[in-house]
Tab-separated table of N, CA and C in Angstrom:
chain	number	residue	atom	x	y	z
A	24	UNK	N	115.468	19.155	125.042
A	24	UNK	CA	115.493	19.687	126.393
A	24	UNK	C	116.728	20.560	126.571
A	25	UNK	N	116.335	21.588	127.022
A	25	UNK	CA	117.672	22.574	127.315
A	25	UNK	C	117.999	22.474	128.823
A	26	UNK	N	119.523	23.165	128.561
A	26	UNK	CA	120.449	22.211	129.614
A	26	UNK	C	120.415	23.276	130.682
A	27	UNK	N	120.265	23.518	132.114
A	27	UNK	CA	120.165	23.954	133.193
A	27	UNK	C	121.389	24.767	133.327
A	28	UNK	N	121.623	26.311	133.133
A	28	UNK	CA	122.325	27.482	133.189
A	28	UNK	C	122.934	28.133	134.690
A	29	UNK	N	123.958	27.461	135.136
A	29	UNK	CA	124.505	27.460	136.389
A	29	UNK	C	125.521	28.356	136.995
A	30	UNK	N	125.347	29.477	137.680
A	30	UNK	CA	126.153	30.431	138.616
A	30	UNK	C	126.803	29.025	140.081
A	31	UNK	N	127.926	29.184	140.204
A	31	UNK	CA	128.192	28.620	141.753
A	31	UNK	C	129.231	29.939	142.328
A	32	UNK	N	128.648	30.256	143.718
A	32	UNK	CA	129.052	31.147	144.340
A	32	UNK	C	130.062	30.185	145.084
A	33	UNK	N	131.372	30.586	145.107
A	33	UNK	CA	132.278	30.141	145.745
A	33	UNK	C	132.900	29.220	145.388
A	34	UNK	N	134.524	28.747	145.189
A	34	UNK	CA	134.851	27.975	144.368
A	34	UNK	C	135.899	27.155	145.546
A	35	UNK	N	135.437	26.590	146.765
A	35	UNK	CA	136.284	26.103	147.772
A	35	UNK	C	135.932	24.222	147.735
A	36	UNK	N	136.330	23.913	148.845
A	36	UNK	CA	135.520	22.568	148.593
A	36	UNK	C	134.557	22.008	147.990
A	37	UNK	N	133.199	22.658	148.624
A	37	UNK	CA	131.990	22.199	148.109
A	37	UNK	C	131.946	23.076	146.539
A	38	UNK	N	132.238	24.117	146.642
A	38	UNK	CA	131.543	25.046	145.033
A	38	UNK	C	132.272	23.967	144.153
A	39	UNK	N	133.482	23.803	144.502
A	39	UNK	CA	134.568	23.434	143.344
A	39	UNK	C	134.585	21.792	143.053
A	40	UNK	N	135.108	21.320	144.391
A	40	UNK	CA	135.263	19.714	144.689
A	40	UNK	C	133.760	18.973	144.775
A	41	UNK	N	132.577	19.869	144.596
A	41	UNK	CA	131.415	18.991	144.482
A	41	UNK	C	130.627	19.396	143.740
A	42	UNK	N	129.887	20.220	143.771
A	42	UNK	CA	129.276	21.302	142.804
A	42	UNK	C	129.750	21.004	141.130
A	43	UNK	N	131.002	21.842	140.981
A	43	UNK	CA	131.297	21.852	139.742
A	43	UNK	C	131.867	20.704	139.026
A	44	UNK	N	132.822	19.751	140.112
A	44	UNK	CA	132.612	18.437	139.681
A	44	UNK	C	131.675	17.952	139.153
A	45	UNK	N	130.920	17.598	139.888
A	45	UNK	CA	129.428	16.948	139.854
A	45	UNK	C	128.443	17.115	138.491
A	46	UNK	N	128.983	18.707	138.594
A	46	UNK	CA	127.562	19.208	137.019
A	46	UNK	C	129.144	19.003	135.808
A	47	UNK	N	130.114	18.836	136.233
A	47	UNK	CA	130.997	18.910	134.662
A	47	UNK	C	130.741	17.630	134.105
A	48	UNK	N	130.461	16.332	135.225
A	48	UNK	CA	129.911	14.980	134.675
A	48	UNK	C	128.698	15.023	133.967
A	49	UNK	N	127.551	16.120	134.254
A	49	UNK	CA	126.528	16.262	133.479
A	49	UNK	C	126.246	16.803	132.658
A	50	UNK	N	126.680	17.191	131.697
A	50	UNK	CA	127.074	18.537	130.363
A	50	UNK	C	125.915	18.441	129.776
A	51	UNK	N	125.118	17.035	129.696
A	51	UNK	CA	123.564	16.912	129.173
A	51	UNK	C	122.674	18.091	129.751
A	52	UNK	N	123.021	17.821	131.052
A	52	UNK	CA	121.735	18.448	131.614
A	52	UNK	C	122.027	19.900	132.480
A	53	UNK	N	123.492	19.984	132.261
A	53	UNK	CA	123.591	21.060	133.068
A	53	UNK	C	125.114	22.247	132.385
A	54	UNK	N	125.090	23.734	132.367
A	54	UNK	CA	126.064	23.562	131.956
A	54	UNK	C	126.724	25.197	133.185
A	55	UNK	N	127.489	25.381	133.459
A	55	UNK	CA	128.110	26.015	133.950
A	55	UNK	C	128.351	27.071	133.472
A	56	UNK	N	127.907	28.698	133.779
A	56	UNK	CA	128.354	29.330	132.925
A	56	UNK	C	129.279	30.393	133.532
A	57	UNK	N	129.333	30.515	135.191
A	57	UNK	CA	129.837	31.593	135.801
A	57	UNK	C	130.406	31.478	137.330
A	58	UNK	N	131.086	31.460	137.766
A	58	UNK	CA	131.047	31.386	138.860
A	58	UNK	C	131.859	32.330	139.357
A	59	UNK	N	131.765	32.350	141.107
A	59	UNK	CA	132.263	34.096	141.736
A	59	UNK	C	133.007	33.413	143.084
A	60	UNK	N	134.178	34.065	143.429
A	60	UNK	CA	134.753	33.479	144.484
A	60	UNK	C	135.892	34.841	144.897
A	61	UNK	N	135.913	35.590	146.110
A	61	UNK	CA	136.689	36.670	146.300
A	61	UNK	C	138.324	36.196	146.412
A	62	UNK	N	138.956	34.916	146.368
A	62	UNK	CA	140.236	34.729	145.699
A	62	UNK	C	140.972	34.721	144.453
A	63	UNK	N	141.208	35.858	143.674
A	63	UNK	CA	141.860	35.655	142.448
A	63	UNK	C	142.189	33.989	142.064
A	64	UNK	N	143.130	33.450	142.696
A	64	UNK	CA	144.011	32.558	142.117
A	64	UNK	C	142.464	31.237	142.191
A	65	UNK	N	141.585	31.512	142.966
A	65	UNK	CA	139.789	30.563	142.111
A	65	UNK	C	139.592	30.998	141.063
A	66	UNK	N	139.365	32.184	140.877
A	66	UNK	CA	139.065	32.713	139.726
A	66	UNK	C	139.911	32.096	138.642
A	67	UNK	N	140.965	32.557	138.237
A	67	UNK	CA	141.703	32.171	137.329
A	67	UNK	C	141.743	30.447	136.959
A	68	UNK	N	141.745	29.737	138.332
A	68	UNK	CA	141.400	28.262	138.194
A	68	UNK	C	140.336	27.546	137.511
A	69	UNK	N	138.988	28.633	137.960
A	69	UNK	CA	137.611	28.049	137.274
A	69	UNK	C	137.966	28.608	135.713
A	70	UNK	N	138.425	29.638	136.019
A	70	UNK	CA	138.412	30.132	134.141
A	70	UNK	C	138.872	29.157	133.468
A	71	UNK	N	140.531	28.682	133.805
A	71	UNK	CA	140.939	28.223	132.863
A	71	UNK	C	140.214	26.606	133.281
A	72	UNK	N	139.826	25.983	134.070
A	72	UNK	CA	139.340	24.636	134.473
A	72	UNK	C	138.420	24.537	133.635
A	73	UNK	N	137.021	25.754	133.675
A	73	UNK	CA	135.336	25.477	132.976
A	73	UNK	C	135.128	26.196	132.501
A	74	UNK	N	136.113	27.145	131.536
A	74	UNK	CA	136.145	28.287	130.614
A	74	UNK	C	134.582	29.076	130.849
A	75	UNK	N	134.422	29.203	132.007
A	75	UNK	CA	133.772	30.324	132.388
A	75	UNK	C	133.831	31.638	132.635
A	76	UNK	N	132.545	32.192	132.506
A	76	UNK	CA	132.557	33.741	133.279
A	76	UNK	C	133.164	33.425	134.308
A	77	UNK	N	133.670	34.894	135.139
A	77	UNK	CA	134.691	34.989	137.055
A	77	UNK	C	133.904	36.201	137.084
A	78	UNK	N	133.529	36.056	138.444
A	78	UNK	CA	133.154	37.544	139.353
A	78	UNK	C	134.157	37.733	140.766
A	79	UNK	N	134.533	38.619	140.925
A	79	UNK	CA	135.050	38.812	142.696
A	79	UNK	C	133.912	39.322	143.700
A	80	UNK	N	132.819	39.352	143.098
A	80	UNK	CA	131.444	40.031	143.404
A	80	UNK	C	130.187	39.124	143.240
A	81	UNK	N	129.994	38.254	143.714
A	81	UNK	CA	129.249	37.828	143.563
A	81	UNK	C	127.813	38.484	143.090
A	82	UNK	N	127.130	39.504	143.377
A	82	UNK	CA	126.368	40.229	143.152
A	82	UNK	C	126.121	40.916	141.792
A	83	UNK	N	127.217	40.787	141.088
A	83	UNK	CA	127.694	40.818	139.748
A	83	UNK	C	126.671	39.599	139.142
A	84	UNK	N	126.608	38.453	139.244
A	84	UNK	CA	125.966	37.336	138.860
A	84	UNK	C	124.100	37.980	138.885
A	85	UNK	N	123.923	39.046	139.690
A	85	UNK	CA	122.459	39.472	139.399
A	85	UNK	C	122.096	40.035	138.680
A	86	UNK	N	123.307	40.555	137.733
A	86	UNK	CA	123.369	41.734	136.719
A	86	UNK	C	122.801	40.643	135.010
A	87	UNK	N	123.286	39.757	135.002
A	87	UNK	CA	122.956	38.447	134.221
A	87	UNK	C	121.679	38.238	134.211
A	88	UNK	N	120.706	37.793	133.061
A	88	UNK	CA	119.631	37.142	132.358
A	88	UNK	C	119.767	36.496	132.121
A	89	UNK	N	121.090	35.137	131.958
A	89	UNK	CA	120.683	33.405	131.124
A	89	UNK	C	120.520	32.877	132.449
A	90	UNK	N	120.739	33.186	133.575
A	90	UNK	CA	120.944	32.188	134.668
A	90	UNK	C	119.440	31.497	135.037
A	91	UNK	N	119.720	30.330	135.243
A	91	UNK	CA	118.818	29.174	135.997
A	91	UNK	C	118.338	28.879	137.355
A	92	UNK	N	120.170	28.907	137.567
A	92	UNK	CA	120.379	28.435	138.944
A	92	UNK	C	121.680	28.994	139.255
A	93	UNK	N	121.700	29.358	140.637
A	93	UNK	CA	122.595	29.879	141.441
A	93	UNK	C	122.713	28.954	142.789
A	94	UNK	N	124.092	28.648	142.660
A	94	UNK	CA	124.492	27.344	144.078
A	94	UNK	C	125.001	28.301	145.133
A	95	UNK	N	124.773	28.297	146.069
A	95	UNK	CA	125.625	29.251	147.186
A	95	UNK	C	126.195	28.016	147.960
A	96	UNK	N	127.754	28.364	147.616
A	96	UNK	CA	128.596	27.695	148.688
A	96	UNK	C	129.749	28.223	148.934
A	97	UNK	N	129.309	29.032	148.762
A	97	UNK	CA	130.290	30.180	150.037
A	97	UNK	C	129.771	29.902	151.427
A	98	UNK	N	131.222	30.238	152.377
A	98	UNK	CA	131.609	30.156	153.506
A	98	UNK	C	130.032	29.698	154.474
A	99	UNK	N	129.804	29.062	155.474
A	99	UNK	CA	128.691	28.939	156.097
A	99	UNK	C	127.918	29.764	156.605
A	100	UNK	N	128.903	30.816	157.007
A	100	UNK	CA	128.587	31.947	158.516
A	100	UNK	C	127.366	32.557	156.519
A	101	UNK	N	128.004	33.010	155.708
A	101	UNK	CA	127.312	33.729	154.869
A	101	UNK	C	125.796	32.991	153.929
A	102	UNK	N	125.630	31.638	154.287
A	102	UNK	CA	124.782	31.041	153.876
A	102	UNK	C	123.487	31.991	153.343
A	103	UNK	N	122.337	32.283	155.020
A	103	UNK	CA	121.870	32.620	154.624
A	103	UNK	C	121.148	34.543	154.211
A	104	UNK	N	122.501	35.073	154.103
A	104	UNK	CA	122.515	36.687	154.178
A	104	UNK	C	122.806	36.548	152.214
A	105	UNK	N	123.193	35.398	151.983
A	105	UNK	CA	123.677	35.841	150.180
A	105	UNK	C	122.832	35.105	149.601
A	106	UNK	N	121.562	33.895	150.432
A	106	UNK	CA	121.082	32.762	149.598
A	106	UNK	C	119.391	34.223	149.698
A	107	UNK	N	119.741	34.975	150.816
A	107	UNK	CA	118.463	35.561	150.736
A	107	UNK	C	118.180	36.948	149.438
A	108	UNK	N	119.828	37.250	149.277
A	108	UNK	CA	119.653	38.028	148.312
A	108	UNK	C	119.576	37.552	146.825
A	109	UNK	N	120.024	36.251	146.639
A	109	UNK	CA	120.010	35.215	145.629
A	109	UNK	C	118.181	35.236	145.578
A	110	UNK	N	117.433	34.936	146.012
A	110	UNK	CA	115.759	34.808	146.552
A	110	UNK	C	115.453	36.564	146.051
A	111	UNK	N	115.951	37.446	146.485
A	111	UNK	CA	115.307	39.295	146.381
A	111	UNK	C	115.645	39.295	144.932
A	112	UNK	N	116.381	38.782	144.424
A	112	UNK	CA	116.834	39.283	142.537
A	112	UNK	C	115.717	38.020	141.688
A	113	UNK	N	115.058	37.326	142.710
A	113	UNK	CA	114.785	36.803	141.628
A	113	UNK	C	115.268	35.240	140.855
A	114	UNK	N	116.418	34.963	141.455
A	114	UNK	CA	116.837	33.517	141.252
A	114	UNK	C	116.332	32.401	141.860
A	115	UNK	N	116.731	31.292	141.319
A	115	UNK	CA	116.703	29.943	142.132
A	115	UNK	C	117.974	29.528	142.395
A	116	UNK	N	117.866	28.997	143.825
A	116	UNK	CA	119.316	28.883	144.763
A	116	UNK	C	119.023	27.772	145.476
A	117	UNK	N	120.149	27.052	145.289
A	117	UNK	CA	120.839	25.839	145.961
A	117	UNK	C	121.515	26.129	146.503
A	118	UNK	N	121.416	26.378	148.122
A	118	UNK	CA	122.024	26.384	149.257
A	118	UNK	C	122.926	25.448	149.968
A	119	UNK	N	124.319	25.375	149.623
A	119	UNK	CA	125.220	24.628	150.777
A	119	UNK	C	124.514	24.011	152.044
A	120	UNK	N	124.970	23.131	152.832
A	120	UNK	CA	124.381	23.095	154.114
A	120	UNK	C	125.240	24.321	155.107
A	121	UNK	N	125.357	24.489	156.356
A	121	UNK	CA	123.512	24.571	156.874
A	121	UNK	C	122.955	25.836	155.871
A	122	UNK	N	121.693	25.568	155.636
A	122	UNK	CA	121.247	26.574	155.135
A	122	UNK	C	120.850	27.723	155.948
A	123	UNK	N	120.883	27.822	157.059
A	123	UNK	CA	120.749	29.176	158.403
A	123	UNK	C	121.315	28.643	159.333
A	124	UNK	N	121.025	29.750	160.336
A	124	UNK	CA	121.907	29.146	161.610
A	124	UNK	C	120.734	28.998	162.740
A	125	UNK	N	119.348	29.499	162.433
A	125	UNK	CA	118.476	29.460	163.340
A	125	UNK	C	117.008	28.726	162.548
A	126	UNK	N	116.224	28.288	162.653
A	126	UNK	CA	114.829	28.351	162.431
A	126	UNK	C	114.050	29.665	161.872
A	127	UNK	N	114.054	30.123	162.360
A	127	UNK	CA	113.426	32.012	161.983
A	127	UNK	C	114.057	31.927	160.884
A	128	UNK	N	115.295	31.801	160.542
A	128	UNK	CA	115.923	32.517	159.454
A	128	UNK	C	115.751	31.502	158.412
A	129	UNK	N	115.270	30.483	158.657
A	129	UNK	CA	114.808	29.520	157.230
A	129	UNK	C	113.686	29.637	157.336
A	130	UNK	N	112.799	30.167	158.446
A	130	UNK	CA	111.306	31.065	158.018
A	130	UNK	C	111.631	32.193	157.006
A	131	UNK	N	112.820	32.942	157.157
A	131	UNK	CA	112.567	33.738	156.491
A	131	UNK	C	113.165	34.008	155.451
A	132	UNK	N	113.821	33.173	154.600
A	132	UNK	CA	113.656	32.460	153.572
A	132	UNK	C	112.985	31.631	152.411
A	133	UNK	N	112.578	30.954	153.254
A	133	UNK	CA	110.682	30.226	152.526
A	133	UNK	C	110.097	31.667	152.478
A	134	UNK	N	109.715	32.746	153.139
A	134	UNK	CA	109.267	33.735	152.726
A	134	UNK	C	108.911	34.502	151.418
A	135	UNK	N	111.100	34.303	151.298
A	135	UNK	CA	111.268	35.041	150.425
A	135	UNK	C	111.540	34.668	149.278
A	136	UNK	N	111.210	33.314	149.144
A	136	UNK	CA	111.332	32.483	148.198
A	136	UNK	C	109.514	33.057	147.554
């Protein structure tokens, strides 16, 4: 069984303190290969922490073919404007909570899923 190929957008509490925690306990089943966060001094942290790819661009991560899965946990307000473009390229995305801020907009999501 091959192991689940993981982008996490944002490297703050949740990307970092749960997210990447979480999958570094699972190396079986999951492995980390990139993650994107617009603070240098994340960047440099995940590098040297999960000797990963760094983007300051998240959107950069669409340019990529091994990916699996893409976590969005960046900031809330951006939930669902980056989980929908995560959905237009073509990925599968694990959305932070809240995943919108309205109803409609997790209609229109399932959409675009």
């Amino acid at each position: 069984m091959s192991r689940v190929r993981v982008a996490i957008i944002g490297q703050g509490r949740s990307g970092r303190d749960i997210h990447a925690h979480s999958l570094s306990q699972l190396k079986d089943k999951f492995e980390i290969v990139a993650v994107s966060d617009t603070l240098e001094e994340r960047l440099e942290r995940a590098r040297r922490e999960l000797n990963v790819d760094v983007y300051s661009d998240y959107r950069d991560l669409f340019k990529r073919t091994d990916l699996d899965l893409i976590i969005n946990a960046s900031p809330s307000n951006y939930h669902f404007s980056i989980s929908k473009e995560i959905l237009e390229h073509g990925f599968n995305v694990l959305c932070e909570k809240p995943l919108a801020r309205t109803a409609a907009e997790v209609d229109i999501l399932i959409e675009t899923a």
